Amino acid sequence: MNIPIPENVMQALEILGKNGYSAYAVGGCVRDSLLGNKPDDWDICTSALPEQTAECFADYRVIPTGVKHGTITVIIEKPLEITTFRIDGDYLDNRRPSEVSFTRRLEDDLCRRDFTVNAMALSANGEITDLYGGQEDLEAKLIRCVGCAETRFDEDALRIMRALRFASVLGFEIERETADAIRKKRQLLANIAAERIVKEFTKLLRGNCADILSGYREVIKMFLPIADFSADTVRLIAASPADPLLRLAILLSKSSAEDAEKMLRKLKYDNCTLKYVTLILESAELNLTDSRPQVKRLINKFGEKDAKLIADYHLYTGRFSADLHRSIVDTIDDITAKGECCTLSKLAVNGSDIASLGICPQNKIGKVLFSLLEKVMDGECKNEKNALVQLARNSKY
Ligand code: ATP
Ligand code: MG
């Protein structure tokens, strides 16, 4: 197969070659090209030491991005990462090598890579170095560790998450020995920083994740113990748009907003995720219809934008029919366009208006205002000062 190598990558490989070093495109770009997908970025590995690489590209802008690990970035049209062939030293804490050393041999660099499909190198003349059967595994759609799977997960437990992520994103299965080792070594995930797990998990949720979620639930429960893996939940996820936020909310839909928030905070999820998931879980307990007063209450509680997100969620999870969803969204838009009152700030009376009536103690004013707002939202009273004052006077507080 003739893999098209982008001009700038070709240029980098040739410059290193002319200077007497070996150089290859490696990893994800080779995998994706062989799959017929356009790679996002091209990584290059070389026998040149970082200083030597920098010398080769003296005419270009060079950024020493990770010299300790052998990586420098060269700008040829766009940034290209060039990394010296590496051997990882002994691993500490199941997550990082104690040291890296450089090597002149491509073979040494390939054997430290995680999966066979990620351990292939491509030379400038189009030759593929594939020492672990990566092409065969691509054909068979298999994720398989390079070397002994258990050892590889002992070295770096993030690879457990990467295996699940690649299987999901590529729609692959996980080879038997690798799958067994993932299950056996799942406790090691406790040693991995939450942010790194979450990053892989988010990518996983964007892929064909249903089989992975149900097949590896005990692994995912290591960091997301409150997730629900019932057949119904997994089916909803499979049928939902590939949006990680939405899918995470579905996965947590059987827990309370409070528990989910605690869990997501512990995993250091961003505020946007936190807000969305709690919003959805809180809305699950509400009585939601397309009646105008109900929709106004929804806007009152969550605001117009979030009210729509809630409506979308309940459409994807089957609680709303397409018609009901449409009707709720249209009603939200109509209420907003007409500027109808759904919030205390838009109510035609305020706290001091009520206080000056002398009809209730100071600490009840908020309650009076909210009950007036409810009457307005329910269409029982116009949002006009006189009418509202009248109503307040006639009510018992
Ligand atoms: P993508 O960038 O599309 O997510 P990728 O394969 O390029 O996929 P990266 O995380 O960018 O993945 O890593 C680049 C390459 O480095 C991988 O293809 C793999 O060969 C190697 N690699 C990355 N992380 C590890 C790891 N934890 N253990 C072993 N090898 C790894
Ligand atoms: Mg990459």
CSV table of C-alpha atoms and ligand atoms in Angstrom, one decimal:
chain,number,residue,atom,x,y,z
A,1,MET,CA,0.0,0.0,0.0
A,2,ASN,CA,1.3,3.4,-1.0
A,3,ILE,CA,0.9,5.8,2.0
A,4,PRO,CA,0.8,9.4,1.1
A,5,ILE,CA,3.3,11.3,3.3
A,6,PRO,CA,2.7,15.0,3.7
A,7,GLU,CA,5.3,17.3,2.1
A,8,ASN,CA,6.6,18.8,5.3
A,9,VAL,CA,7.0,15.3,6.9
A,10,MET,CA,8.8,14.1,3.9
A,11,GLN,CA,11.1,17.1,4.0
A,12,ALA,CA,12.0,16.4,7.7
A,13,LEU,CA,12.7,12.7,7.0
A,14,GLU,CA,14.9,13.6,4.0
A,15,ILE,CA,16.9,16.2,5.9
A,16,LEU,CA,17.6,13.8,8.7
A,17,GLY,CA,18.5,11.1,6.1
A,18,LYS,CA,20.9,13.4,4.3
A,19,ASN,CA,22.7,14.1,7.5
A,20,GLY,CA,23.2,10.3,8.0
A,21,TYR,CA,20.5,9.6,10.5
A,22,SER,CA,17.7,7.2,10.2
A,23,ALA,CA,14.2,8.7,10.5
A,24,TYR,CA,10.6,7.4,10.3
A,25,ALA,CA,7.1,8.5,10.7
A,26,VAL,CA,5.8,6.4,13.6
A,27,GLY,CA,2.8,5.5,15.7
A,28,GLY,CA,-0.7,6.8,15.2
A,29,CYS,CA,0.0,8.4,11.8
A,30,VAL,CA,1.0,5.0,10.3
A,31,ARG,CA,-1.9,3.2,11.9
A,32,ASP,CA,-4.4,5.8,10.7
A,33,SER,CA,-2.9,5.9,7.2
A,34,LEU,CA,-3.1,2.1,6.9
A,35,LEU,CA,-6.7,2.3,7.9
A,36,GLY,CA,-7.3,4.8,5.1
A,37,ASN,CA,-7.9,7.7,7.6
A,38,LYS,CA,-6.2,11.0,7.4
A,39,PRO,CA,-3.9,11.3,10.5
A,40,ASP,CA,-4.4,14.3,12.8
A,41,ASP,CA,-0.6,14.7,13.2
A,42,TRP,CA,2.5,13.0,12.2
A,43,ASP,CA,5.2,12.0,14.7
A,44,ILE,CA,8.7,11.4,13.6
A,45,CYS,CA,11.4,9.3,15.4
A,46,THR,CA,15.0,9.3,14.6
A,47,SER,CA,18.5,8.0,15.5
A,48,ALA,CA,19.7,11.6,15.8
A,49,LEU,CA,20.1,12.9,19.4
A,50,PRO,CA,18.1,16.0,20.2
A,51,GLU,CA,21.1,18.3,19.7
A,52,GLN,CA,21.9,16.6,16.4
A,53,THR,CA,18.3,17.0,15.3
A,54,ALA,CA,18.4,20.7,16.2
A,55,GLU,CA,21.6,21.0,14.1
A,56,CYS,CA,20.0,19.4,11.1
A,57,PHE,CA,17.2,22.0,11.3
A,58,ALA,CA,19.3,25.0,11.9
A,59,ASP,CA,17.5,26.8,9.1
A,60,TYR,CA,14.1,26.3,10.7
A,61,ARG,CA,12.5,27.4,13.9
A,62,VAL,CA,13.2,24.7,16.5
A,63,ILE,CA,11.5,24.5,19.9
A,64,PRO,CA,13.0,22.3,22.6
A,65,THR,CA,9.7,20.9,23.8
A,66,GLY,CA,10.8,17.9,25.7
A,67,VAL,CA,14.6,17.5,25.3
A,68,LYS,CA,14.8,15.3,28.4
A,69,HIS,CA,12.6,12.7,26.7
A,70,GLY,CA,14.2,13.3,23.4
A,71,THR,CA,11.6,15.4,21.7
A,72,ILE,CA,12.1,18.6,19.9
A,73,THR,CA,9.6,20.4,17.7
A,74,VAL,CA,10.5,21.8,14.3
A,75,ILE,CA,8.3,24.1,12.4
A,76,ILE,CA,8.1,23.2,8.8
A,77,GLU,CA,4.8,24.8,7.7
A,78,LYS,CA,3.5,23.5,11.0
A,79,PRO,CA,4.9,22.0,14.2
A,80,LEU,CA,6.4,18.6,13.8
A,81,GLU,CA,7.5,16.5,16.8
A,82,ILE,CA,10.8,14.7,16.3
A,83,THR,CA,11.8,12.3,19.0
A,84,THR,CA,15.1,10.3,19.4
A,85,PHE,CA,14.7,6.5,19.5
A,86,ARG,CA,14.2,5.7,23.1
A,87,ILE,CA,14.3,2.9,25.6
A,88,ASP,CA,12.3,3.4,28.7
A,89,GLY,CA,14.0,2.5,32.0
A,90,ASP,CA,12.4,0.7,34.9
A,91,TYR,CA,8.9,2.0,35.7
A,92,LEU,CA,7.9,3.5,39.0
A,93,ASP,CA,4.4,3.5,40.4
A,94,ASN,CA,2.9,1.9,37.3
A,95,ARG,CA,3.0,5.1,35.5
A,96,ARG,CA,6.3,6.5,34.4
A,97,PRO,CA,9.8,5.2,33.6
A,98,SER,CA,12.5,6.2,36.1
A,99,GLU,CA,14.7,7.3,33.2
A,100,VAL,CA,14.8,7.1,29.4
A,101,SER,CA,17.9,6.4,27.4
A,102,PHE,CA,18.5,7.0,23.8
A,103,THR,CA,19.3,4.3,21.3
A,104,ARG,CA,20.4,4.1,17.7
A,105,ARG,CA,18.1,1.2,16.9
A,106,LEU,CA,14.5,1.6,15.7
A,107,GLU,CA,13.7,-1.9,17.0
A,108,ASP,CA,14.3,-0.7,20.6
A,109,ASP,CA,12.0,2.2,20.1
A,110,LEU,CA,9.2,0.2,18.7
A,111,CYS,CA,9.2,-2.4,21.4
A,112,ARG,CA,8.4,0.2,24.1
A,113,ARG,CA,5.2,1.2,22.3
A,114,ASP,CA,1.9,0.1,23.7
A,115,PHE,CA,-0.1,-1.8,21.0
A,116,THR,CA,0.9,-3.6,17.9
A,117,VAL,CA,-1.1,-1.2,15.7
A,118,ASN,CA,0.7,1.7,17.3
A,119,ALA,CA,4.2,0.2,16.9
A,120,MET,CA,4.8,0.6,13.2
A,121,ALA,CA,7.2,2.9,11.5
A,122,LEU,CA,7.2,4.3,7.9
A,123,SER,CA,10.3,5.4,6.0
A,124,ALA,CA,10.5,8.1,3.4
A,125,ASN,CA,10.6,5.5,0.7
A,126,GLY,CA,7.3,4.0,1.9
A,127,GLU,CA,8.7,0.9,3.6
A,128,ILE,CA,6.8,-0.1,6.7
A,129,THR,CA,8.7,-1.6,9.7
A,130,ASP,CA,6.2,-3.9,11.5
A,131,LEU,CA,7.9,-6.2,14.0
A,132,TYR,CA,4.8,-7.2,16.0
A,133,GLY,CA,2.2,-8.0,13.4
A,134,GLY,CA,0.5,-4.6,13.5
A,135,GLN,CA,-0.8,-4.8,10.0
A,136,GLU,CA,-2.3,-8.2,10.7
A,137,ASP,CA,-4.0,-6.8,13.8
A,138,LEU,CA,-5.3,-3.9,11.8
A,139,GLU,CA,-6.9,-6.3,9.4
A,140,ALA,CA,-8.3,-8.4,12.2
A,141,LYS,CA,-9.4,-5.2,14.0
A,142,LEU,CA,-7.6,-6.2,17.2
A,143,ILE,CA,-5.9,-4.2,20.0
A,144,ARG,CA,-3.0,-6.3,21.3
A,145,CYS,CA,-0.2,-5.3,23.6
A,146,VAL,CA,3.4,-5.4,22.3
A,147,GLY,CA,4.9,-8.1,24.4
A,148,CYS,CA,3.4,-9.5,27.6
A,149,ALA,CA,0.2,-7.6,28.3
A,150,GLU,CA,0.4,-8.0,32.1
A,151,THR,CA,3.9,-6.6,32.2
A,152,ARG,CA,3.0,-3.7,30.0
A,153,PHE,CA,0.1,-2.7,32.2
A,154,ASP,CA,2.3,-3.1,35.3
A,155,GLU,CA,4.8,-0.7,33.7
A,156,ASP,CA,2.1,1.9,32.8
A,157,ALA,CA,-1.5,1.4,33.9
A,158,LEU,CA,-2.7,4.2,31.7
A,159,ARG,CA,-2.3,1.7,28.8
A,160,ILE,CA,-5.4,0.0,30.2
A,161,MET,CA,-7.5,3.1,29.4
A,162,ARG,CA,-5.7,3.6,26.1
A,163,ALA,CA,-6.6,0.0,25.1
A,164,LEU,CA,-10.3,0.6,25.8
A,165,ARG,CA,-10.1,4.0,24.1
A,166,PHE,CA,-8.5,2.7,20.9
A,167,ALA,CA,-10.9,-0.3,20.8
A,168,SER,CA,-13.9,2.1,21.1
A,169,VAL,CA,-12.6,4.8,18.7
A,170,LEU,CA,-11.5,2.3,16.0
A,171,GLY,CA,-14.4,-0.1,16.6
A,172,PHE,CA,-11.9,-2.9,17.3
A,173,GLU,CA,-12.0,-5.8,19.7
A,174,ILE,CA,-9.3,-6.4,22.4
A,175,GLU,CA,-7.3,-9.5,21.9
A,176,ARG,CA,-7.8,-12.2,24.5
A,177,GLU,CA,-4.6,-12.1,26.4
A,178,THR,CA,-4.7,-8.3,26.5
A,179,ALA,CA,-8.3,-8.3,27.5
A,180,ASP,CA,-7.6,-10.7,30.4
A,181,ALA,CA,-4.7,-8.6,31.6
A,182,ILE,CA,-6.9,-5.5,31.5
A,183,ARG,CA,-9.4,-7.1,33.8
A,184,LYS,CA,-6.7,-8.6,36.0
A,185,LYS,CA,-4.7,-5.4,36.4
A,186,ARG,CA,-7.6,-3.0,36.7
A,187,GLN,CA,-6.7,-2.1,40.3
A,188,LEU,CA,-3.6,-0.4,39.0
A,189,LEU,CA,-5.7,2.4,37.7
A,190,ALA,CA,-5.8,3.7,41.2
A,191,ASN,CA,-2.2,4.8,40.6
A,192,ILE,CA,-3.0,7.0,37.6
A,193,ALA,CA,-3.9,10.7,37.9
A,194,ALA,CA,-7.6,11.3,37.5
A,195,GLU,CA,-7.1,13.9,34.8
A,196,ARG,CA,-5.3,11.3,32.6
A,197,ILE,CA,-8.0,8.7,33.0
A,198,VAL,CA,-10.7,11.2,32.3
A,199,LYS,CA,-9.0,12.3,29.1
A,200,GLU,CA,-8.9,8.8,27.7
A,201,PHE,CA,-12.4,8.1,29.0
A,202,THR,CA,-13.8,11.1,27.2
A,203,LYS,CA,-12.2,10.0,23.9
A,204,LEU,CA,-13.6,6.5,24.6
A,205,LEU,CA,-17.2,7.9,25.0
A,206,ARG,CA,-16.9,9.6,21.7
A,207,GLY,CA,-16.3,6.3,19.9
A,208,ASN,CA,-18.3,3.0,19.4
A,209,CYS,CA,-18.3,2.6,23.1
A,210,ALA,CA,-21.3,0.4,23.9
A,211,ASP,CA,-19.5,-3.0,23.8
A,212,ILE,CA,-16.5,-1.6,25.6
A,213,LEU,CA,-18.7,-0.1,28.4
A,214,SER,CA,-20.6,-3.4,28.9
A,215,GLY,CA,-17.7,-5.7,28.4
A,216,TYR,CA,-15.3,-3.8,30.7
A,217,ARG,CA,-17.7,-2.4,33.3
A,218,GLU,CA,-15.6,-3.7,36.2
A,219,VAL,CA,-12.7,-1.7,34.9
A,220,ILE,CA,-14.7,1.5,34.4
A,221,LYS,CA,-16.2,1.0,37.9
A,222,MET,CA,-12.7,1.4,39.3
A,223,PHE,CA,-12.9,5.1,38.7
A,224,LEU,CA,-16.7,5.6,38.1
A,225,PRO,CA,-18.3,3.3,40.7
A,226,ILE,CA,-21.7,4.9,40.4
A,227,ALA,CA,-22.0,4.3,36.7
A,228,ASP,CA,-24.9,2.2,35.5
A,229,PHE,CA,-24.3,-0.5,33.0
A,230,SER,CA,-27.8,-2.0,32.6
A,231,ALA,CA,-28.7,-3.1,29.1
A,232,ASP,CA,-31.2,-0.2,28.9
A,233,THR,CA,-28.5,2.4,29.7
A,234,VAL,CA,-26.0,0.9,27.3
A,235,ARG,CA,-28.6,0.7,24.6
A,236,LEU,CA,-29.4,4.4,25.1
A,237,ILE,CA,-25.7,5.3,24.8
A,238,ALA,CA,-25.3,3.2,21.7
A,239,ALA,CA,-28.2,5.1,20.0
A,240,SER,CA,-27.2,8.6,21.3
A,241,PRO,CA,-25.2,11.1,19.3
A,242,ALA,CA,-21.4,10.7,20.0
A,243,ASP,CA,-21.3,13.4,22.6
A,244,PRO,CA,-19.2,12.5,25.6
A,245,LEU,CA,-21.1,14.9,27.9
A,246,LEU,CA,-24.5,13.5,27.0
A,247,ARG,CA,-23.2,9.9,27.2
A,248,LEU,CA,-21.6,10.5,30.6
A,249,ALA,CA,-24.9,11.9,31.9
A,250,ILE,CA,-26.7,8.8,30.6
A,251,LEU,CA,-24.1,6.6,32.3
A,252,LEU,CA,-24.8,8.4,35.6
A,253,SER,CA,-28.5,8.6,35.2
A,254,LYS,CA,-29.3,6.2,37.9
A,255,SER,CA,-27.5,8.1,40.6
A,256,SER,CA,-28.5,11.3,42.4
A,257,ALA,CA,-27.2,14.7,41.3
A,258,GLU,CA,-25.4,15.0,44.6
A,259,ASP,CA,-23.5,11.7,44.3
A,260,ALA,CA,-22.7,12.4,40.7
A,261,GLU,CA,-21.3,15.8,41.5
A,262,LYS,CA,-19.1,14.4,44.3
A,263,MET,CA,-17.8,11.7,42.0
A,264,LEU,CA,-17.0,14.1,39.1
A,265,ARG,CA,-15.3,16.5,41.4
A,266,LYS,CA,-13.1,13.7,42.7
A,267,LEU,CA,-12.2,12.9,39.2
A,268,LYS,CA,-11.4,16.6,38.6
A,269,TYR,CA,-13.9,16.9,35.8
A,270,ASP,CA,-14.2,20.5,34.4
A,271,ASN,CA,-17.0,22.8,35.6
A,272,CYS,CA,-18.9,22.6,32.4
A,273,THR,CA,-19.3,18.8,32.7
A,274,LEU,CA,-20.2,19.1,36.3
A,275,LYS,CA,-22.9,21.6,35.6
A,276,TYR,CA,-24.3,19.7,32.7
A,277,VAL,CA,-24.5,16.3,34.5
A,278,THR,CA,-26.1,17.8,37.7
A,279,LEU,CA,-28.5,19.8,35.6
A,280,ILE,CA,-29.7,16.6,33.8
A,281,LEU,CA,-30.0,14.6,37.0
A,282,GLU,CA,-31.9,17.3,38.7
A,283,SER,CA,-34.3,17.6,35.7
A,284,ALA,CA,-35.0,13.9,35.8
A,285,GLU,CA,-37.1,14.4,38.9
A,286,LEU,CA,-39.2,17.1,37.5
A,287,ASN,CA,-42.6,16.8,35.9
A,288,LEU,CA,-41.9,18.0,32.3
A,289,THR,CA,-44.6,18.8,29.8
A,290,ASP,CA,-45.0,21.3,27.0
A,291,SER,CA,-47.7,23.3,28.9
A,292,ARG,CA,-46.7,27.0,28.9
A,293,PRO,CA,-46.7,27.3,32.7
A,294,GLN,CA,-44.5,24.2,33.0
A,295,VAL,CA,-42.1,25.4,30.4
A,296,LYS,CA,-41.9,28.7,32.2
A,297,ARG,CA,-41.0,26.9,35.4
A,298,LEU,CA,-38.3,25.1,33.6
A,299,ILE,CA,-36.9,28.4,32.3
A,300,ASN,CA,-37.2,29.9,35.8
A,301,LYS,CA,-35.2,27.0,37.3
A,302,PHE,CA,-32.5,26.5,34.7
A,303,GLY,CA,-32.5,29.4,32.3
A,304,GLU,CA,-33.4,29.3,28.6
A,305,LYS,CA,-30.2,27.7,27.3
A,306,ASP,CA,-30.1,24.9,29.9
A,307,ALA,CA,-33.8,24.3,29.5
A,308,LYS,CA,-33.1,23.4,25.9
A,309,LEU,CA,-30.2,21.1,26.8
A,310,ILE,CA,-32.5,19.3,29.2
A,311,ALA,CA,-35.1,18.9,26.5
A,312,ASP,CA,-32.4,17.5,24.1
A,313,TYR,CA,-31.3,15.0,26.7
A,314,HIS,CA,-34.8,13.7,27.3
A,315,LEU,CA,-35.3,13.4,23.5
A,316,TYR,CA,-32.1,11.3,23.2
A,317,THR,CA,-33.0,9.1,26.1
A,318,GLY,CA,-36.5,8.5,24.9
A,319,ARG,CA,-38.4,10.3,27.6
A,320,PHE,CA,-39.7,12.9,25.1
A,321,SER,CA,-41.1,12.0,21.7
A,322,ALA,CA,-39.8,14.1,18.8
A,323,ASP,CA,-43.1,16.0,18.8
A,324,LEU,CA,-43.0,16.8,22.5
A,325,HIS,CA,-39.4,17.8,22.2
A,326,ARG,CA,-40.2,20.1,19.3
A,327,SER,CA,-43.1,21.6,21.1
A,328,ILE,CA,-41.1,22.3,24.3
A,329,VAL,CA,-38.2,23.9,22.4
A,330,ASP,CA,-40.7,26.0,20.3
A,331,THR,CA,-42.4,27.1,23.5
A,332,ILE,CA,-39.1,28.1,25.1
A,333,ASP,CA,-38.3,30.2,22.0
A,334,ASP,CA,-41.7,31.8,21.9
A,335,ILE,CA,-41.6,32.7,25.6
A,336,THR,CA,-38.1,34.2,25.2
A,337,ALA,CA,-39.0,36.1,22.0
A,338,LYS,CA,-42.1,37.6,23.7
A,339,GLY,CA,-40.0,38.4,26.8
A,340,GLU,CA,-42.6,36.8,29.0
A,341,CYS,CA,-41.8,36.9,32.7
A,342,CYS,CA,-40.2,33.7,34.1
A,343,THR,CA,-37.9,35.3,36.7
A,344,LEU,CA,-38.2,37.5,39.7
A,345,SER,CA,-36.0,40.1,38.0
A,346,LYS,CA,-38.7,40.5,35.3
A,347,LEU,CA,-41.6,40.7,37.8
A,348,ALA,CA,-43.3,44.1,37.8
A,349,VAL,CA,-43.0,44.4,41.5
A,350,ASN,CA,-39.9,44.1,43.7
A,351,GLY,CA,-39.0,43.6,47.3
A,352,SER,CA,-39.5,47.2,48.4
A,353,ASP,CA,-42.9,47.4,46.7
A,354,ILE,CA,-44.0,44.5,48.8
A,355,ALA,CA,-42.3,45.8,52.0
A,356,SER,CA,-44.1,49.1,51.7
A,357,LEU,CA,-47.5,47.3,51.7
A,358,GLY,CA,-46.8,46.2,55.2
A,359,ILE,CA,-48.6,42.9,54.6
A,360,CYS,CA,-46.0,40.5,55.8
A,361,PRO,CA,-42.9,40.3,58.0
A,362,GLN,CA,-39.6,41.2,56.3
A,363,ASN,CA,-38.4,37.5,56.1
A,364,LYS,CA,-41.5,36.5,54.1
A,365,ILE,CA,-41.0,39.0,51.3
A,366,GLY,CA,-39.1,36.5,49.1
A,367,LYS,CA,-41.9,34.0,49.5
A,368,VAL,CA,-44.5,36.5,48.6
A,369,LEU,CA,-42.6,37.6,45.4
A,370,PHE,CA,-42.2,34.0,44.3
A,371,SER,CA,-45.8,33.2,44.8
A,372,LEU,CA,-46.7,36.2,42.7
A,373,LEU,CA,-44.2,35.1,40.0
A,374,GLU,CA,-45.9,31.6,40.0
A,375,LYS,CA,-49.3,33.3,39.4
A,376,VAL,CA,-47.8,35.2,36.5
A,377,MET,CA,-46.2,32.2,35.0
A,378,ASP,CA,-49.4,30.2,35.4
A,379,GLY,CA,-51.3,33.0,33.5
A,380,GLU,CA,-53.5,33.8,36.5
A,381,CYS,CA,-52.3,37.3,36.9
A,382,LYS,CA,-50.9,39.9,34.5
A,383,ASN,CA,-47.4,41.0,35.1
A,384,GLU,CA,-48.5,44.6,36.0
A,385,LYS,CA,-47.7,46.4,39.2
A,386,ASN,CA,-51.3,47.3,40.1
A,387,ALA,CA,-52.6,43.8,39.5
A,388,LEU,CA,-49.8,42.3,41.5
A,389,VAL,CA,-50.1,44.7,44.4
A,390,GLN,CA,-53.9,43.9,44.5
A,391,LEU,CA,-53.2,40.2,44.5
A,392,ALA,CA,-50.6,40.5,47.2
A,393,ARG,CA,-53.0,42.5,49.4
A,394,ASN,CA,-55.8,39.9,48.9
A,395,SER,CA,-53.6,37.0,49.8
A,396,LYS,CA,-52.8,35.5,53.2
A,397,TYR,CA,-49.2,35.2,54.2
B,1,ATP,P1,-4.0,9.7,18.7
B,1,ATP,O1,-3.0,10.9,18.7
B,1,ATP,O2,-4.9,9.6,17.5
B,1,ATP,O3,-4.8,9.7,20.0
B,1,ATP,P2,-1.7,8.1,18.8
B,1,ATP,O4,-1.4,6.7,18.5
B,1,ATP,O5,-0.9,9.1,18.0
B,1,ATP,O6,-3.2,8.4,18.7
B,1,ATP,P3,-0.5,9.3,21.1
B,1,ATP,O7,-1.0,9.4,22.5
B,1,ATP,O8,-0.4,10.6,20.4
B,1,ATP,O9,-1.4,8.3,20.3
B,1,ATP,O10,0.9,8.6,21.2
B,1,ATP,C1,1.8,8.5,20.0
B,1,ATP,C2,2.4,7.1,20.0
B,1,ATP,O11,3.3,7.0,21.2
B,1,ATP,C3,1.5,5.9,20.1
B,1,ATP,O12,1.0,5.6,18.8
B,1,ATP,C4,2.3,4.9,20.8
B,1,ATP,O13,3.2,4.3,19.8
B,1,ATP,C5,3.2,5.7,21.7
B,1,ATP,N1,2.6,5.8,23.1
B,1,ATP,C6,1.8,6.8,23.6
B,1,ATP,N2,1.5,6.6,24.8
B,1,ATP,C7,2.1,5.4,25.2
B,1,ATP,C8,2.1,4.7,26.4
B,1,ATP,N3,1.5,5.1,27.5
B,1,ATP,N4,2.8,3.5,26.4
B,1,ATP,C9,3.5,3.1,25.3
B,1,ATP,N5,3.5,3.7,24.1
B,1,ATP,C10,2.8,4.9,24.1
B,2,MG,MG,-0.9,11.3,18.4
